[in-house]
mmCIF file of C-alpha atoms in Angstrom:
data_model
loop_
_atom_site.group_PDB
_atom_site.id
_atom_site.type_symbol
_atom_site.label_atom_id
_atom_site.label_comp_id
_atom_site.label_asym_id
_atom_site.label_seq_id
_atom_site.Cartn_x
_atom_site.Cartn_y
_atom_site.Cartn_z
ATOM 1 C CA MET A 1478 -19.322 20.047 -6.401
ATOM 2 C CA ARG A 1479 -18.952 23.093 -4.121
ATOM 3 C CA GLU A 1480 -16.801 25.893 -5.409
ATOM 4 C CA GLY A 1481 -15.668 27.042 -2.003
ATOM 5 C CA LEU A 1482 -15.651 25.620 1.419
ATOM 6 C CA ALA A 1483 -15.325 26.955 4.900
ATOM 7 C CA VAL A 1484 -13.255 24.412 6.948
ATOM 8 C CA THR A 1485 -13.110 23.853 10.629
ATOM 9 C CA CYS A 1486 -10.192 21.695 11.706
ATOM 10 C CA GLY A 1487 -9.961 21.157 15.295
ATOM 11 C CA ASN A 1488 -8.031 24.517 16.046
ATOM 12 C CA CYS A 1489 -7.889 25.494 12.416
ATOM 13 C CA ARG A 1490 -10.402 27.564 10.486
ATOM 14 C CA HIS A 1491 -10.193 29.520 7.195
ATOM 15 C CA GLY A 1492 -12.721 31.321 4.971
ATOM 16 C CA SER A 1493 -14.105 30.503 1.695
ATOM 17 C CA LEU A 1494 -11.897 30.260 -1.389
ATOM 18 C CA PRO A 1495 -13.108 30.793 -5.096
ATOM 19 C CA MET A 1496 -12.450 27.508 -6.538
ATOM 20 C CA ALA A 1497 -13.987 25.275 -9.261
ATOM 21 C CA PRO A 1498 -14.486 22.434 -9.827
ATOM 22 C CA HIS A 1499 -12.821 21.299 -6.635
ATOM 23 C CA HIS A 1500 -13.033 21.902 -2.906
ATOM 24 C CA ILE A 1501 -10.587 21.828 0.036
ATOM 25 C CA ARG A 1502 -11.400 20.195 3.294
ATOM 26 C CA LYS A 1503 -9.431 18.879 6.256
ATOM 27 C CA TYR A 1504 -7.818 15.487 6.103
ATOM 28 C CA GLN A 1505 -9.730 12.368 7.170
ATOM 29 C CA GLU A 1506 -8.348 9.048 8.101
ATOM 30 C CA THR A 1507 -9.860 7.452 4.891
ATOM 31 C CA ASP A 1508 -7.574 9.718 2.984
ATOM 32 C CA HIS A 1509 -4.340 8.179 4.303
ATOM 33 C CA LYS A 1510 -3.605 5.785 1.455
ATOM 34 C CA ARG A 1511 -4.258 8.387 -1.273
ATOM 35 C CA VAL A 1512 -2.113 11.095 0.558
ATOM 36 C CA LEU A 1513 0.831 8.705 0.777
ATOM 37 C CA GLU A 1514 0.383 7.866 -2.877
ATOM 38 C CA LEU A 1515 0.164 11.550 -3.843
ATOM 39 C CA PHE A 1516 3.213 12.483 -1.890
ATOM 40 C CA SER A 1517 5.295 9.544 -3.039
ATOM 41 C CA GLN A 1518 4.526 10.088 -6.711
ATOM 42 C CA GLY A 1519 5.181 13.871 -6.363
ATOM 43 C CA MET A 1520 8.599 13.288 -4.812
ATOM 44 C CA ILE A 1521 9.857 10.415 -7.267
ATOM 45 C CA GLU A 1522 8.707 12.659 -9.986
ATOM 46 C CA HIS A 1523 11.817 14.973 -9.321
ATOM 47 C CA VAL A 1524 14.253 12.176 -10.199
ATOM 48 C CA PRO A 1525 14.610 12.929 -13.959
ATOM 49 C CA ALA A 1526 15.053 16.759 -13.162
ATOM 50 C CA THR A 1527 17.795 15.835 -10.517
ATOM 51 C CA PHE A 1528 19.421 13.580 -13.048
ATOM 52 C CA ARG A 1529 19.592 16.339 -15.590
ATOM 53 C CA HIS A 1530 20.824 18.522 -13.000
ATOM 54 C CA MET A 1531 23.775 16.167 -12.179
ATOM 55 C CA LEU A 1532 24.579 15.859 -15.919
ATOM 56 C CA LYS A 1533 25.258 19.621 -15.995
ATOM 57 C CA LEU A 1534 27.723 19.581 -13.184
ATOM 58 C CA PRO A 1535 31.296 20.326 -14.342
ATOM 59 C CA GLN A 1536 32.733 17.194 -12.561
ATOM 60 C CA THR A 1537 30.096 14.913 -14.362
ATOM 61 C CA PHE A 1538 31.220 16.426 -17.721
ATOM 62 C CA LEU A 1539 34.883 15.756 -17.005
ATOM 63 C CA LEU A 1540 34.149 12.153 -15.898
ATOM 64 C CA LEU A 1541 31.928 11.389 -19.022
ATOM 65 C CA LEU A 1542 34.616 12.774 -21.139
ATOM 66 C CA GLY A 1543 37.879 11.896 -19.368
ATOM 67 C CA VAL A 1544 37.166 8.221 -18.350
ATOM 68 C CA PRO A 1545 36.346 6.921 -21.759
ATOM 69 C CA ILE A 1546 39.283 8.761 -23.365
ATOM 70 C CA THR A 1547 41.661 7.329 -20.717
ATOM 71 C CA LEU A 1548 40.270 3.809 -21.237
ATOM 72 C CA LEU A 1549 40.434 4.214 -25.087
ATOM 73 C CA LEU A 1550 44.085 5.192 -24.882
ATOM 74 C CA ALA A 1551 44.982 2.559 -22.453
ATOM 75 C CA SER A 1552 43.089 -0.261 -24.098
ATOM 76 C CA GLY A 1553 42.426 0.866 -27.621
ATOM 77 C CA SER A 1554 38.795 -0.586 -27.203
ATOM 78 C CA TRP A 1555 35.872 1.673 -28.171
ATOM 79 C CA LEU A 1556 33.425 -0.848 -26.674
ATOM 80 C CA LEU A 1557 35.089 -0.519 -23.277
ATOM 81 C CA ALA A 1558 34.946 3.238 -23.418
ATOM 82 C CA LEU A 1559 31.212 3.182 -24.324
ATOM 83 C CA VAL A 1560 30.418 0.529 -21.669
ATOM 84 C CA SER A 1561 32.110 2.685 -19.094
ATOM 85 C CA ASN A 1562 29.888 5.708 -20.001
ATOM 86 C CA VAL A 1563 26.664 3.678 -20.020
ATOM 87 C CA THR A 1564 27.700 2.112 -16.523
ATOM 88 C CA PHE A 1565 28.405 5.744 -15.229
ATOM 89 C CA LEU A 1566 25.042 7.031 -16.552
ATOM 90 C CA VAL A 1567 23.206 4.307 -14.831
ATOM 91 C CA PHE A 1568 25.099 5.061 -11.619
ATOM 92 C CA LEU A 1569 24.143 8.636 -11.866
ATOM 93 C CA TRP A 1570 20.331 7.783 -12.432
ATOM 94 C CA LEU A 1571 20.380 5.489 -9.357
ATOM 95 C CA LEU A 1572 22.195 8.329 -7.341
ATOM 96 C CA ALA A 1573 19.539 10.714 -8.480
ATOM 97 C CA ARG A 1574 16.848 8.550 -7.115
ATOM 98 C CA GLN A 1575 18.442 8.119 -3.764
ATOM 99 C CA PRO A 1576 17.767 11.458 -2.056
ATOM 100 C CA TRP A 1577 14.066 11.452 -2.955
ATOM 101 C CA ARG A 1578 13.454 7.809 -2.032
ATOM 102 C CA LYS A 1579 15.203 8.382 1.335
ATOM 103 C CA TYR A 1580 13.119 11.446 1.965
ATOM 104 C CA VAL A 1581 9.835 9.583 1.127
ATOM 105 C CA VAL A 1582 10.900 6.713 3.583
ATOM 106 C CA MET A 1583 11.627 9.173 6.274
ATOM 107 C CA CYS A 1584 8.441 11.033 6.069
ATOM 108 C CA PHE A 1585 6.396 7.679 5.925
ATOM 109 C CA GLN A 1586 8.089 6.936 9.252
ATOM 110 C CA THR A 1587 7.562 10.310 10.885
ATOM 111 C CA ASP A 1588 4.797 12.871 10.353
ATOM 112 C CA LEU A 1589 2.899 11.018 7.537
ATOM 113 C CA ALA A 1590 2.794 7.809 9.619
ATOM 114 C CA ASP A 1591 0.003 9.320 11.607
ATOM 115 C CA ILE A 1592 -1.333 12.480 9.932
ATOM 116 C CA THR A 1593 -4.056 13.042 12.497
ATOM 117 C CA LYS A 1594 -1.683 12.853 15.363
ATOM 118 C CA SER A 1595 1.075 14.947 13.610
ATOM 119 C CA TYR A 1596 -1.261 17.783 12.171
ATOM 120 C CA LEU A 1597 -4.695 17.683 13.519
ATOM 121 C CA ARG A 1598 -4.348 17.369 17.304
ATOM 122 C CA ALA A 1599 -1.815 20.111 18.031
ATOM 123 C CA HIS A 1600 -2.740 23.858 18.307
ATOM 124 C CA GLY A 1601 -2.055 25.918 15.209
ATOM 125 C CA SER A 1602 -1.521 23.209 12.651
ATOM 126 C CA CYS A 1603 -3.503 21.405 10.030
ATOM 127 C CA PHE A 1604 -3.587 19.155 7.009
ATOM 128 C CA TRP A 1605 -5.804 19.726 3.965
ATOM 129 C CA VAL A 1606 -6.764 17.775 0.921
ATOM 130 C CA ALA A 1607 -8.343 19.099 -2.390
ATOM 131 C CA GLU A 1608 -10.946 16.985 -3.867
ATOM 132 C CA SER A 1609 -11.908 16.893 -7.605
ATOM 133 C CA GLY A 1610 -14.305 14.525 -8.992
ATOM 134 C CA GLY A 1611 -14.674 12.753 -5.790
ATOM 135 C CA GLN A 1612 -11.054 11.912 -5.420
ATOM 136 C CA VAL A 1613 -8.169 13.525 -3.463
ATOM 137 C CA ALA A 1614 -6.092 15.404 -6.038
ATOM 138 C CA GLY A 1615 -3.978 17.573 -3.955
ATOM 139 C CA ILE A 1616 -2.388 17.727 -0.374
ATOM 140 C CA VAL A 1617 -0.789 20.293 1.952
ATOM 141 C CA GLY A 1618 0.095 20.381 5.610
ATOM 142 C CA ALA A 1619 1.186 23.017 8.046
ATOM 143 C CA LEU A 1620 2.929 22.906 11.331
ATOM 144 C CA PRO A 1621 4.365 25.634 13.729
ATOM 145 C CA VAL A 1622 8.000 26.098 13.703
ATOM 146 C CA LYS A 1623 9.350 25.263 17.152
ATOM 147 C CA ASP A 1624 12.729 27.029 16.862
ATOM 148 C CA ALA A 1625 11.379 30.259 15.189
ATOM 149 C CA PRO A 1626 13.495 33.303 15.700
ATOM 150 C CA PRO A 1627 12.596 35.411 18.807
ATOM 151 C CA GLY A 1628 9.584 37.553 18.304
ATOM 152 C CA ARG A 1629 8.483 35.657 15.061
ATOM 153 C CA LYS A 1630 5.694 33.308 15.055
ATOM 154 C CA GLN A 1631 6.277 31.068 12.057
ATOM 155 C CA LEU A 1632 4.091 28.322 10.314
ATOM 156 C CA GLN A 1633 5.921 25.843 8.028
ATOM 157 C CA LEU A 1634 4.217 24.559 4.913
ATOM 158 C CA PHE A 1635 4.793 20.844 4.215
ATOM 159 C CA HIS A 1636 4.118 18.227 1.350
ATOM 160 C CA LEU A 1637 2.333 20.397 -1.238
ATOM 161 C CA SER A 1638 1.406 17.944 -4.060
ATOM 162 C CA VAL A 1639 -1.048 17.856 -6.894
ATOM 163 C CA ALA A 1640 -1.843 14.828 -8.963
ATOM 164 C CA LEU A 1641 -0.355 14.936 -12.448
ATOM 165 C CA GLU A 1642 -3.700 14.806 -14.095
ATOM 166 C CA HIS A 1643 -4.987 17.805 -12.195
ATOM 167 C CA ARG A 1644 -2.036 20.254 -12.943
ATOM 168 C CA GLY A 1645 -3.043 23.536 -14.274
ATOM 169 C CA GLU A 1646 -6.335 23.571 -12.524
ATOM 170 C CA GLY A 1647 -5.377 25.980 -9.729
ATOM 171 C CA LEU A 1648 -5.124 23.370 -6.982
ATOM 172 C CA GLY A 1649 -1.610 24.150 -5.931
ATOM 173 C CA LYS A 1650 -2.434 27.945 -5.605
ATOM 174 C CA ALA A 1651 -5.611 27.087 -3.787
ATOM 175 C CA LEU A 1652 -3.888 24.867 -1.279
ATOM 176 C CA VAL A 1653 -1.141 27.498 -0.584
ATOM 177 C CA MET A 1654 -3.853 30.276 -0.192
ATOM 178 C CA THR A 1655 -5.599 27.980 2.324
ATOM 179 C CA VAL A 1656 -2.368 27.719 4.369
ATOM 180 C CA LEU A 1657 -1.816 31.582 4.113
ATOM 181 C CA GLN A 1658 -5.303 32.216 5.238
ATOM 182 C CA PHE A 1659 -5.089 29.863 8.153
ATOM 183 C CA ALA A 1660 -1.760 31.369 9.224
ATOM 184 C CA ARG A 1661 -3.213 34.859 9.320
ATOM 185 C CA ALA A 1662 -6.308 33.658 11.267
ATOM 186 C CA GLN A 1663 -4.008 31.936 13.789
ATOM 187 C CA GLY A 1664 -1.851 35.025 14.301
ATOM 188 C CA TYR A 1665 1.288 33.932 12.581
ATOM 189 C CA ASN A 1666 3.783 36.450 11.328
ATOM 190 C CA GLU A 1667 5.304 34.370 8.715
ATOM 191 C CA VAL A 1668 4.869 31.164 6.501
ATOM 192 C CA VAL A 1669 7.991 29.396 5.680
ATOM 193 C CA LEU A 1670 8.680 26.419 3.359
ATOM 194 C CA ASP A 1671 11.542 24.422 1.830
ATOM 195 C CA THR A 1672 11.846 23.409 -1.804
ATOM 196 C CA SER A 1673 14.769 22.031 -3.922
ATOM 197 C CA ILE A 1674 16.267 23.851 -6.854
ATOM 198 C CA VAL A 1675 14.985 21.184 -9.255
ATOM 199 C CA GLN A 1676 11.388 21.779 -8.245
ATOM 200 C CA GLN A 1677 10.981 24.744 -10.608
ATOM 201 C CA ALA A 1678 7.374 24.593 -11.106
ATOM 202 C CA ALA A 1679 6.828 24.846 -7.359
ATOM 203 C CA LEU A 1680 9.407 27.483 -6.958
ATOM 204 C CA THR A 1681 7.765 29.662 -9.777
ATOM 205 C CA LEU A 1682 4.422 29.258 -7.933
ATOM 206 C CA TYR A 1683 5.626 30.296 -4.603
ATOM 207 C CA LEU A 1684 7.551 33.263 -5.864
ATOM 208 C CA ARG A 1685 4.570 34.521 -7.894
ATOM 209 C CA MET A 1686 2.426 34.222 -4.781
ATOM 210 C CA GLY A 1687 4.638 36.607 -2.921
ATOM 211 C CA PHE A 1688 7.190 34.195 -1.079
ATOM 212 C CA GLN A 1689 10.711 35.615 -0.801
ATOM 213 C CA LYS A 1690 13.982 33.605 -0.894
ATOM 214 C CA THR A 1691 15.427 33.850 2.547
ATOM 215 C CA GLY A 1692 18.084 31.108 2.625
ATOM 216 C CA GLU A 1693 19.712 28.018 0.872
ATOM 217 C CA TYR A 1694 21.385 25.119 2.347
ATOM 218 C CA PHE A 1695 21.807 21.185 1.770
ATOM 219 C CA TYR A 1696 19.081 19.084 3.370
ATOM 220 C CA ASN A 1697 21.534 16.158 4.265
ATOM 221 C CA LYS A 1698 24.759 14.446 3.024
ATOM 222 C CA VAL A 1699 23.065 12.784 0.264
ATOM 223 C CA PHE A 1700 21.621 15.971 -1.158
ATOM 224 C CA ARG A 1701 25.123 17.550 -0.854
ATOM 225 C CA LEU A 1702 26.665 14.717 -2.756
ATOM 226 C CA VAL A 1703 24.502 15.459 -5.695
ATOM 227 C CA TYR A 1704 24.729 19.173 -5.230
ATOM 228 C CA LEU A 1705 20.958 19.408 -4.762
ATOM 229 C CA SER A 1706 20.413 22.517 -2.616
ATOM 230 C CA THR A 1707 17.285 23.323 -0.718
ATOM 231 C CA ILE A 1708 15.853 26.792 -0.906
ATOM 232 C CA ARG A 1709 14.033 28.454 2.140
ATOM 233 C CA LEU A 1710 11.135 30.686 1.055
ATOM 234 C CA THR A 1711 9.279 33.101 3.505
ATOM 235 C CA TYR A 1712 5.948 34.788 3.136
ATOM 236 C CA PHE A 1713 5.545 37.720 5.405
ATOM 237 C CA LEU A 1714 2.091 38.313 6.746
ATOM 238 C CA PRO A 1715 0.561 41.471 8.133
ATOM 239 C CA SER A 1716 0.117 41.312 11.876
ATOM 240 C CA ALA A 1717 -3.365 40.213 13.223
ATOM 241 C CA GLN A 1718 -4.149 43.695 14.337
ATOM 242 C CA GLU A 1719 -3.538 45.010 10.727
ATOM 243 C CA GLY A 1720 -5.127 42.447 8.597
ATOM 244 C CA GLY A 1721 -7.224 40.253 10.776
ATOM 245 C CA PRO A 1722 -8.316 36.752 9.849
#
């Protein structure tokens, strides 16, 4: 297996990266099923962290404590109090799943429905996969930001995901570096991305690589309902004149 790979992706091109025992290449149509699988698994994987996040909310604590006590005082039944808590926890688990499942469905119907069309046919965008042992083990995409602030050319990183069995091999960092090198070669000023507060491993990786927190918001009403905020991170690139590709 090659340890570095120079990729030409329509309008995308980046230099060699020191990697072993995997290599990064542009997306091919035969990768589609595996890409969707990795993305879906990566998103649903955040459900337990979201559930724990919700358990720590003050209002959750008050409900877990207040409702059983109220039922116990009103009915004198410990069983009813216990059942109410179990029912509430099941409801919280289902609620924790909702934003991630909804996001996966939305992406399946939009940019990931036709990755070639979404990422490989437009200028200044690309989608890469990391191969390990002959199998796609990681993915990442990048698209230009259409509503970037005046005077700033931004590239947005999307869908970074690494198979669970390949964590700790440097695939995530290599994929992010691929996007950064591509952005520099294409003359972008900034690389931006969004990640949730429960994606701590990803957040730590980005911050260590030089990304800076530049905003925080709720992705939609469902995320607001579970107090799951999204963090905007930005990597500031030197100008093409300063750094070159």
